Coordinates of C-alpha atoms in Angstrom, one line a residue:
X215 CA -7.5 57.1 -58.0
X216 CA -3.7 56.9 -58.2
X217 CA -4.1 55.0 -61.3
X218 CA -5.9 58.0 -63.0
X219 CA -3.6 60.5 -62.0
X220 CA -0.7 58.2 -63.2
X221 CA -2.8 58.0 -66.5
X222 CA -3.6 61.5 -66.6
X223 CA 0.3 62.6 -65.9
X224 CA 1.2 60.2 -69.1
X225 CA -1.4 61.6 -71.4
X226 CA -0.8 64.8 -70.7
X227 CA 3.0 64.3 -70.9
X228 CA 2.7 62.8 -74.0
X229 CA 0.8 65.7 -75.4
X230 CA 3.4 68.1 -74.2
X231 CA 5.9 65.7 -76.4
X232 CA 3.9 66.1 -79.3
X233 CA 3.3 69.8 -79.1
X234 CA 7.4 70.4 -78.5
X235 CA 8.1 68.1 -81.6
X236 CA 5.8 70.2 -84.2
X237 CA 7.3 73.0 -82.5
X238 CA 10.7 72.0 -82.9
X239 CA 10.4 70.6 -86.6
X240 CA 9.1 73.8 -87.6
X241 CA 11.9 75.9 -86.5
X242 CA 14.3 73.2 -88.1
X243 CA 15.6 72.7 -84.4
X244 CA 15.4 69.1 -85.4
X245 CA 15.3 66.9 -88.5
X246 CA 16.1 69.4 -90.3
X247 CA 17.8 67.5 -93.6
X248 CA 15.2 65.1 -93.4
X249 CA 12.3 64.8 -95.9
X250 CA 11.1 61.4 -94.4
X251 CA 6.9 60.5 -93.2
X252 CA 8.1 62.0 -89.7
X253 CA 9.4 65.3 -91.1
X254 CA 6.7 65.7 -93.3
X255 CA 3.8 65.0 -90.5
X256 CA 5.0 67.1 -88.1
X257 CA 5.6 69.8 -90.7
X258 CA 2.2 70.0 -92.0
X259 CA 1.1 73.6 -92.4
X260 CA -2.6 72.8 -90.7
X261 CA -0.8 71.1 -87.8
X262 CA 1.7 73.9 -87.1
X263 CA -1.5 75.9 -87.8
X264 CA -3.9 74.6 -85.0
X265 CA -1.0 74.4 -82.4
X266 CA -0.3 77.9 -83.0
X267 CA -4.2 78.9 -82.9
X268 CA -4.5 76.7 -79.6
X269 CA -2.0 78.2 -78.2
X270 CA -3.3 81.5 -78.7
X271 CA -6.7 80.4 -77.4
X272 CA -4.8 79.1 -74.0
X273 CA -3.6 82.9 -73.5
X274 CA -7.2 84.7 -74.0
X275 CA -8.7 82.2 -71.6
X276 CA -6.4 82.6 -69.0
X277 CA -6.3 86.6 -69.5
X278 CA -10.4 86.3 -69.5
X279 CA -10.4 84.5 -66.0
X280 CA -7.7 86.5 -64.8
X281 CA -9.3 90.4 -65.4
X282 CA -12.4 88.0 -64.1
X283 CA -11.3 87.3 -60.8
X284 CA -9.6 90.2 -59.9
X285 CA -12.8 92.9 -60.9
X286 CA -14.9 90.9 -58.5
X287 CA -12.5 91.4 -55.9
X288 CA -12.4 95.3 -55.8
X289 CA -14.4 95.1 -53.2
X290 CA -13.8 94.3 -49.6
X291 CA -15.7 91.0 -49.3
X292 CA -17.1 91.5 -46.0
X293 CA -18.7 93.9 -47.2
X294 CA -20.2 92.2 -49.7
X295 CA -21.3 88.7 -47.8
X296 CA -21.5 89.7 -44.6
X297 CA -23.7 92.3 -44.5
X298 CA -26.9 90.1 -43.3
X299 CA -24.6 88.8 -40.5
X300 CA -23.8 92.9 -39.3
X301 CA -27.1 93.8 -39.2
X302 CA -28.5 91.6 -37.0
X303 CA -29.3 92.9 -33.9
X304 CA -29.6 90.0 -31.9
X305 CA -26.0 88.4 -32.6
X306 CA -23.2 89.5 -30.7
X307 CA -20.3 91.8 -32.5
X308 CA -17.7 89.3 -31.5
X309 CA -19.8 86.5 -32.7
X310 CA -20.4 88.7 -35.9
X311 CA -17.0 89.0 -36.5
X312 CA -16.5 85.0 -36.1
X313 CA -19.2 84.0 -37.9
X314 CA -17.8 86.7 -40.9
X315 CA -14.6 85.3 -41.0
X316 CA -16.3 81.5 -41.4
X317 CA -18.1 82.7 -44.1
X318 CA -15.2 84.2 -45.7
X319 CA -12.9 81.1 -45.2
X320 CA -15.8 79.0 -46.6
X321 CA -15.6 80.7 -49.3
X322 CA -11.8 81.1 -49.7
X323 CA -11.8 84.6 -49.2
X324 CA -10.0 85.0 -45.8
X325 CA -6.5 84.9 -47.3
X326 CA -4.2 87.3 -49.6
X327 CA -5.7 87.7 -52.7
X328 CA -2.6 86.4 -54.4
X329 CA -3.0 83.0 -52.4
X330 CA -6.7 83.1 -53.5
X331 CA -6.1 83.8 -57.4
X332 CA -3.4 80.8 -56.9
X333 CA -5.9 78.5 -55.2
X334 CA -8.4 80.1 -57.7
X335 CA -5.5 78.7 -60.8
X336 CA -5.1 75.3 -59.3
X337 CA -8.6 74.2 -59.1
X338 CA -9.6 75.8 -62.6
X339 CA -6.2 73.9 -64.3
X340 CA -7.2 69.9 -65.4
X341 CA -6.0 67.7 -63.5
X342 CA -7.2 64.8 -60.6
X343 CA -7.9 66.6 -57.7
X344 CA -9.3 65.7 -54.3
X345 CA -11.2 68.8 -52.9
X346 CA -13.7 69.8 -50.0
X347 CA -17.2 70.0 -51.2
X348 CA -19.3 71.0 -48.8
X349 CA -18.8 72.2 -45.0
X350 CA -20.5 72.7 -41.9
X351 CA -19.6 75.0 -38.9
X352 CA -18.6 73.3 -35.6
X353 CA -18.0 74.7 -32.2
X354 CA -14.2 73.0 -31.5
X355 CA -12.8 73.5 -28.2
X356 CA -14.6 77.0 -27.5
X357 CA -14.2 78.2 -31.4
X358 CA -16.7 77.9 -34.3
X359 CA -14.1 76.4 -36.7
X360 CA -15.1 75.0 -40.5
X361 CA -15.0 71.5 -40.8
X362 CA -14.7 69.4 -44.1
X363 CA -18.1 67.0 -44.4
X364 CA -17.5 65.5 -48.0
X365 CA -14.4 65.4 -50.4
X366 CA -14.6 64.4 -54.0
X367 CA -12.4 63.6 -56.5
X368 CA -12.3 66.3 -59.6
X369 CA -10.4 67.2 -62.7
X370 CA -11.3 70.6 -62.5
X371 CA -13.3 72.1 -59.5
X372 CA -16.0 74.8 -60.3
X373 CA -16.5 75.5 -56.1
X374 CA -19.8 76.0 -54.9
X375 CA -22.6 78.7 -54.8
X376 CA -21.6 81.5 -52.3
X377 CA -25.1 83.0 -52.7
X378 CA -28.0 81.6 -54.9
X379 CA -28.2 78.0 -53.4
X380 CA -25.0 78.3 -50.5
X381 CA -22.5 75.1 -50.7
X382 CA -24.1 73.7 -53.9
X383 CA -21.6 72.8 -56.4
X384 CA -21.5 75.2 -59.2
X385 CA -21.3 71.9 -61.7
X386 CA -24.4 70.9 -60.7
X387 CA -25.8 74.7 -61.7
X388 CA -24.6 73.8 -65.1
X389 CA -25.8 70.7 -65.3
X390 CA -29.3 71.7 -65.1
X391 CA -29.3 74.3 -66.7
X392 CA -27.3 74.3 -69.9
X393 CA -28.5 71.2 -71.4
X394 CA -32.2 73.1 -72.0
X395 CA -29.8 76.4 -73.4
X396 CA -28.0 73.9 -75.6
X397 CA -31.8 72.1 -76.3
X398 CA -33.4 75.2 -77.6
X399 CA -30.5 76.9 -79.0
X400 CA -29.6 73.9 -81.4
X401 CA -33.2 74.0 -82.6
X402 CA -32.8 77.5 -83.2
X403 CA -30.0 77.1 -85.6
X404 CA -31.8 74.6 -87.4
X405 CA -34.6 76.9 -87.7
X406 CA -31.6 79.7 -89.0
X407 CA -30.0 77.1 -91.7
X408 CA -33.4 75.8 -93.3
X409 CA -34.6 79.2 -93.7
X410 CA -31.8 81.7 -94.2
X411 CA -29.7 79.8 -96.5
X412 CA -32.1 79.3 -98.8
X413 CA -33.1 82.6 -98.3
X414 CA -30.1 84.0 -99.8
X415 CA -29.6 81.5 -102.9
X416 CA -32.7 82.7 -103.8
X417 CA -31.7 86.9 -103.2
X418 CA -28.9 86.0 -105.0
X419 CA -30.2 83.9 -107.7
X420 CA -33.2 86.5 -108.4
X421 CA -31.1 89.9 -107.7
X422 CA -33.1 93.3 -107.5
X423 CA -36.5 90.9 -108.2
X424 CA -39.6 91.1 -105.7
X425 CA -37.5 88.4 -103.5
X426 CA -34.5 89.8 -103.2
X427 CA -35.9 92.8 -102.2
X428 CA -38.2 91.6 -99.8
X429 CA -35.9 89.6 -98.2
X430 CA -33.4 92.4 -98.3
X431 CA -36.4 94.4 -96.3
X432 CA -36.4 91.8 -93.9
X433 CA -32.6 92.0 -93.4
X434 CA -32.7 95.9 -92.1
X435 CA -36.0 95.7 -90.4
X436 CA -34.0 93.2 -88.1
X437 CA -31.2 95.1 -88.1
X438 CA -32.7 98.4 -87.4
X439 CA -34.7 97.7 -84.5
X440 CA -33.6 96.5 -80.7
X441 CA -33.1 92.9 -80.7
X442 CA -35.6 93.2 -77.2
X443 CA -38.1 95.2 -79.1
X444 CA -38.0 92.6 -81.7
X445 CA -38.1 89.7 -79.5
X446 CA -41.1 91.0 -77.6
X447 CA -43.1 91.7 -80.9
X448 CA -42.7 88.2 -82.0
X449 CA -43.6 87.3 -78.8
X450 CA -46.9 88.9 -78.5
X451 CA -47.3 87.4 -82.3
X452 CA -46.8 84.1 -81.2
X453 CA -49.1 84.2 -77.8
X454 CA -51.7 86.3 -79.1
X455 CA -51.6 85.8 -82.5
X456 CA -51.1 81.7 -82.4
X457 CA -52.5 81.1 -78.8
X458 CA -49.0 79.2 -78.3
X459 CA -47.6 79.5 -74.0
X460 CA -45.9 82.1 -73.2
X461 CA -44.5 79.9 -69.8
X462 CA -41.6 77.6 -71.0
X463 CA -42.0 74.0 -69.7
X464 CA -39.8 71.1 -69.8
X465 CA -42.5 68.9 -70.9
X466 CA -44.5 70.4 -73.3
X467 CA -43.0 70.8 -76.4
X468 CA -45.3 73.0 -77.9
X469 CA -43.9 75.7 -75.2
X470 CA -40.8 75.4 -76.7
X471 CA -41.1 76.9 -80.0
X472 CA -42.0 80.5 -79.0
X473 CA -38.2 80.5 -77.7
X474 CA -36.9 78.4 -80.9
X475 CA -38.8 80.7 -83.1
X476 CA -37.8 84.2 -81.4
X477 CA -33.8 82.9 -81.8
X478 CA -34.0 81.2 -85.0
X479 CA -36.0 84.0 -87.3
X480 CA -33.8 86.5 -86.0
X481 CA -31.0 84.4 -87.0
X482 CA -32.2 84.0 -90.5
X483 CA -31.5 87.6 -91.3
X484 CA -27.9 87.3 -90.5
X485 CA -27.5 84.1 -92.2
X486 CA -29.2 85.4 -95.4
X487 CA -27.3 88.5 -95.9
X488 CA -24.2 86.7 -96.1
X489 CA -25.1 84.1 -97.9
X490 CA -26.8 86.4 -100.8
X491 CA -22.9 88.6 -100.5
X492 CA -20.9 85.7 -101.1
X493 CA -22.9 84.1 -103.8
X494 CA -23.2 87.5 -105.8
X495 CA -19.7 87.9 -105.7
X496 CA -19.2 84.3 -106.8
X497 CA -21.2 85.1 -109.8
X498 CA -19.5 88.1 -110.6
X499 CA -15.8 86.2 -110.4
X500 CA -13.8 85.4 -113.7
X501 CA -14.4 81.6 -113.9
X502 CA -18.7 82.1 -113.8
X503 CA -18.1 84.6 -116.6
X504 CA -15.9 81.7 -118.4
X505 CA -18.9 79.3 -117.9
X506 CA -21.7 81.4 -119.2
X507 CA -19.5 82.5 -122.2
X508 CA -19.3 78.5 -123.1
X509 CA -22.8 78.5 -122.6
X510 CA -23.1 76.4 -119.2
X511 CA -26.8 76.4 -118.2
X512 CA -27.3 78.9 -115.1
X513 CA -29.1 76.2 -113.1
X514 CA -25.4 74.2 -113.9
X515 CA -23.4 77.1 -112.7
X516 CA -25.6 77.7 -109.6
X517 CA -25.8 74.1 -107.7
X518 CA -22.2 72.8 -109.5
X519 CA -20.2 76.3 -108.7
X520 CA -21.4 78.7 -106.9
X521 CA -23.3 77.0 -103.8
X522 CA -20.1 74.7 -104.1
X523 CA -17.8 77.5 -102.6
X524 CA -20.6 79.3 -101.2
X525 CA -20.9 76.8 -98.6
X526 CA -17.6 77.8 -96.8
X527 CA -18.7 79.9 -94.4
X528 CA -22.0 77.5 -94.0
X529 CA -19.2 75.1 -92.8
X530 CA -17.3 77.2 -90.6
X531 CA -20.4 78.5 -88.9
X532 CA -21.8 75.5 -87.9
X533 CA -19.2 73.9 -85.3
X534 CA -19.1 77.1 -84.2
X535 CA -23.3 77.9 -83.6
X536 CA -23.7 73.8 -82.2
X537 CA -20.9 75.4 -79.5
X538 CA -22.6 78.9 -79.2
X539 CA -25.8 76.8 -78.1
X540 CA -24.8 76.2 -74.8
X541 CA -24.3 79.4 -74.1
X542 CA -27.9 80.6 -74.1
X543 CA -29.9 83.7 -74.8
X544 CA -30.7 85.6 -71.9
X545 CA -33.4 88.1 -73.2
X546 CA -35.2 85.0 -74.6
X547 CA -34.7 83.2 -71.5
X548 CA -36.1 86.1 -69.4
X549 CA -39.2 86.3 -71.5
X550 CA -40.2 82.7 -72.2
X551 CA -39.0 81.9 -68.1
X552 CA -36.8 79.3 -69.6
X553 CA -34.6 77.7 -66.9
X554 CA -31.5 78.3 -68.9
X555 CA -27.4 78.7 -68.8
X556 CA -28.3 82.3 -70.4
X557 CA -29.9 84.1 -67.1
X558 CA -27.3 82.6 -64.5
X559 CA -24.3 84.9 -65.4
X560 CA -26.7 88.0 -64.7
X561 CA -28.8 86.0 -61.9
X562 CA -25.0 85.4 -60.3
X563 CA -23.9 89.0 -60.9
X564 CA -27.0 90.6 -59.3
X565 CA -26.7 89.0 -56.2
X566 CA -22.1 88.6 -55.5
X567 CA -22.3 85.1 -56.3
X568 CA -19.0 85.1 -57.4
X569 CA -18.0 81.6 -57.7
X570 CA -21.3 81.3 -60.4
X571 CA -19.6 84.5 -62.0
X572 CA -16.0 83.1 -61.9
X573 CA -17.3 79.3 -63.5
X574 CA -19.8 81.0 -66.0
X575 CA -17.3 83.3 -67.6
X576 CA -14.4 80.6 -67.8
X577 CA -16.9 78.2 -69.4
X578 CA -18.1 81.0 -71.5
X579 CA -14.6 82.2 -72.8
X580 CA -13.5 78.3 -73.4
X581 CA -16.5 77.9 -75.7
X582 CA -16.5 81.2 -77.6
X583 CA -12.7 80.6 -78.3
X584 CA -12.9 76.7 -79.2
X585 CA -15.8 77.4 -81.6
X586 CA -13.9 79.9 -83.1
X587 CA -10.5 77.9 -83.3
X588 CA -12.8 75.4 -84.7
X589 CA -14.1 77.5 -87.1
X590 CA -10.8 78.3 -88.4
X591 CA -9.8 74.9 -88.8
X592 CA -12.8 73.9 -90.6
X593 CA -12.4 76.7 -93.2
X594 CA -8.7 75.9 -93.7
X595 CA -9.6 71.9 -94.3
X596 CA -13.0 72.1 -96.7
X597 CA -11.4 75.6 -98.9
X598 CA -8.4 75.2 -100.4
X599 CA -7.8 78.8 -101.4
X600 CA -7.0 79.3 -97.4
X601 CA -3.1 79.5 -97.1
X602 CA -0.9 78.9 -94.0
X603 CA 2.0 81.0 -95.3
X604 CA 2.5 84.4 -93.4
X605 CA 4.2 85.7 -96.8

């Protein structure tokens, strides 16, 4: 294990190194009369670029965590994981305190809250640690006292359920749960792309025809009604009307595309509505009035210029929706009884599990941010009209 940590330390260094030279070149600190490969690497506008986003994505995640962890400690915690112990009758009140405090060092409550958020910091921050995963109580030398049972080895360490399932590890809560978010969600966005960017060519294409309209009706009847209203109609239209399960099952596909359906058709709308903006602008921009007056076929113009630069922000959305997969949709969840990443934030909030809270909304923020910084990036590479320039 000391050869990881050695490895780690020498990755992570070398990172730092790289970071501090971009940095550095940019702000001339260094090589600045140079105009060699080096210089010219390191002083890429994208590279300055992502650093800069990154950066910026380091600070919303730590403040995310941060307002995180100290809301769910308003409360007195005895209060809030004790109460079974207080009011039963048949323990002792000194034993009730004793076995209170246990529960509250188990979970790493007992101390100041500043040496908690620390502890809270060090386990959350990437890098080779060896921590305590589960404990038992022990009666040592008179005193019930905690002691350690099994230590692993982690790079970042989630802790353990205090509530929902007590001393499981709150990776293995993700681990069986997101993968059937991420499952369902990735076939909804298939689901979205097939049909809603299509969907808009054709609004675009055939503008104030019986399509466009349609589909423009489609776009505000989603809009105007409650997603939950909308889920559950399309619900009852799928069981009732197509005799498809209304239980999700891990083994039976055919349970599955209620859920897929439900996310992906209310996807489309979004999809198609931006789609059908950005094309008709395109056609309404100087260089498609250029083409038609040399008289360049409209099918030409279409697939050769127009879906050409509308297909920016199909590029940047895509990194972005794979990421937003994992997160889940918790109304969907709830009514197809899918087993998914989507119902453990509120499942966790409900009952004070607040290591489940503290792990699902750092994994949340680190996804919603990356797929955005990704995003970003992506737009920046594939449309060359993006400048870096604050000018």
């Amino acid at each position: 294990m000391v050869t990881v940590v050695v490895w780690y330390t020498v990755v992570l260094a070398l990172i730092v190194s790289f970071v501090t030279m971009t940095i550095l070149v940019n702000h001339n600190v260094i090589l600045k009369y140079s105009n060699g490969r080096i210089k010219r690497f390191f002083a890429h506008p994208l590279l300055s670029f992502t650093i800069r986003r990154t950066g910026s994505a380091f600070i919303s995640v730590f403040l995310a965590v941060t307002l995180t962890f100290f809301l769910l400690r308003i409360y007195d915690p005895s209060t809030v994981f004790c109460t079974s112990i207080f009011s039963n009758k048949r323990i002792p009140i000194a034993i009730k305190n004793q076995l209170c405090q246990l529960k509250l060092q188990n979970l790493g409550m007992d101390s100041t809250l500043f040496s908690q958020y620390l502890k809270f910091l060090f386990n959350i921050i990437p890098f080779p640690k060896n921590v305590c995963i589960t404990q038992t109580t022990r009666l040592v030398n008179g005193t019930w006292s905690l002691v350690c049972t099994r230590q692993e080895w982690k790079v970042v360490n989630l802790g353990v359920s205090a509530v929902i399932s007590v001393d499981r590890p709150v990776s293995e809560f993700f681990a069986s749960q997101m993968p059937w978010s991420f499952y369902i969600g990735l076939c909804s966005m298939v689901v979205e792309l097939l049909i809603g960017y299509p969907m808009g060519v054709f609004m675009a294409k055939y503008k104030n025809k019986w399509f466009d309209k349609l589909g423009n009706a489609y776009i505000i009847l989603v809009g105007s009604i409650p997603s939950l209203v909308y889920f559950y109609l399309l619900q009852a239209l799928f069981v009732e009307g197509f005799h498809l399960p209304l239980r999700w099952s891990k083994t039976d596909f055919v349970s599955w595309i209620p859920a897929i359906l439900t996310i992906g058709l209310s996807g489309v709308a979004g999809i198609a509505l931006w789609v059908r903006r950005y094309m008709v602008d395109e056609f309404g921009a100087d260089y498609i009035k250029f083409a038609r007056a040399k008289g360049v076929p409209e099918n030409t113009i279409l697939f050769k210029h127009v879906l050409r630069n509308a297909a920016v922000p199909l590029v940047r959305s895509i990194p972005a929706g794979v990421l937003y997969c994992l997160l889940g949709s918790y109304f969907v969840e709830k009514i197809y009884f899918v087993e998914g990443f989507g119902q453990l934030l509120v499942n966790s909030i409900q009952r004070n599990d607040y290591p489940i809270v503290q792990a699902v909304v750092l994994v949340s923020a680190i996804i919603s941010i990356v797929a955005s910084l990704i995003g970003d990036i992506t737009t920046a590479i594939v449309d060359p009209r993006v400048t870096f320039s604050s000018k």
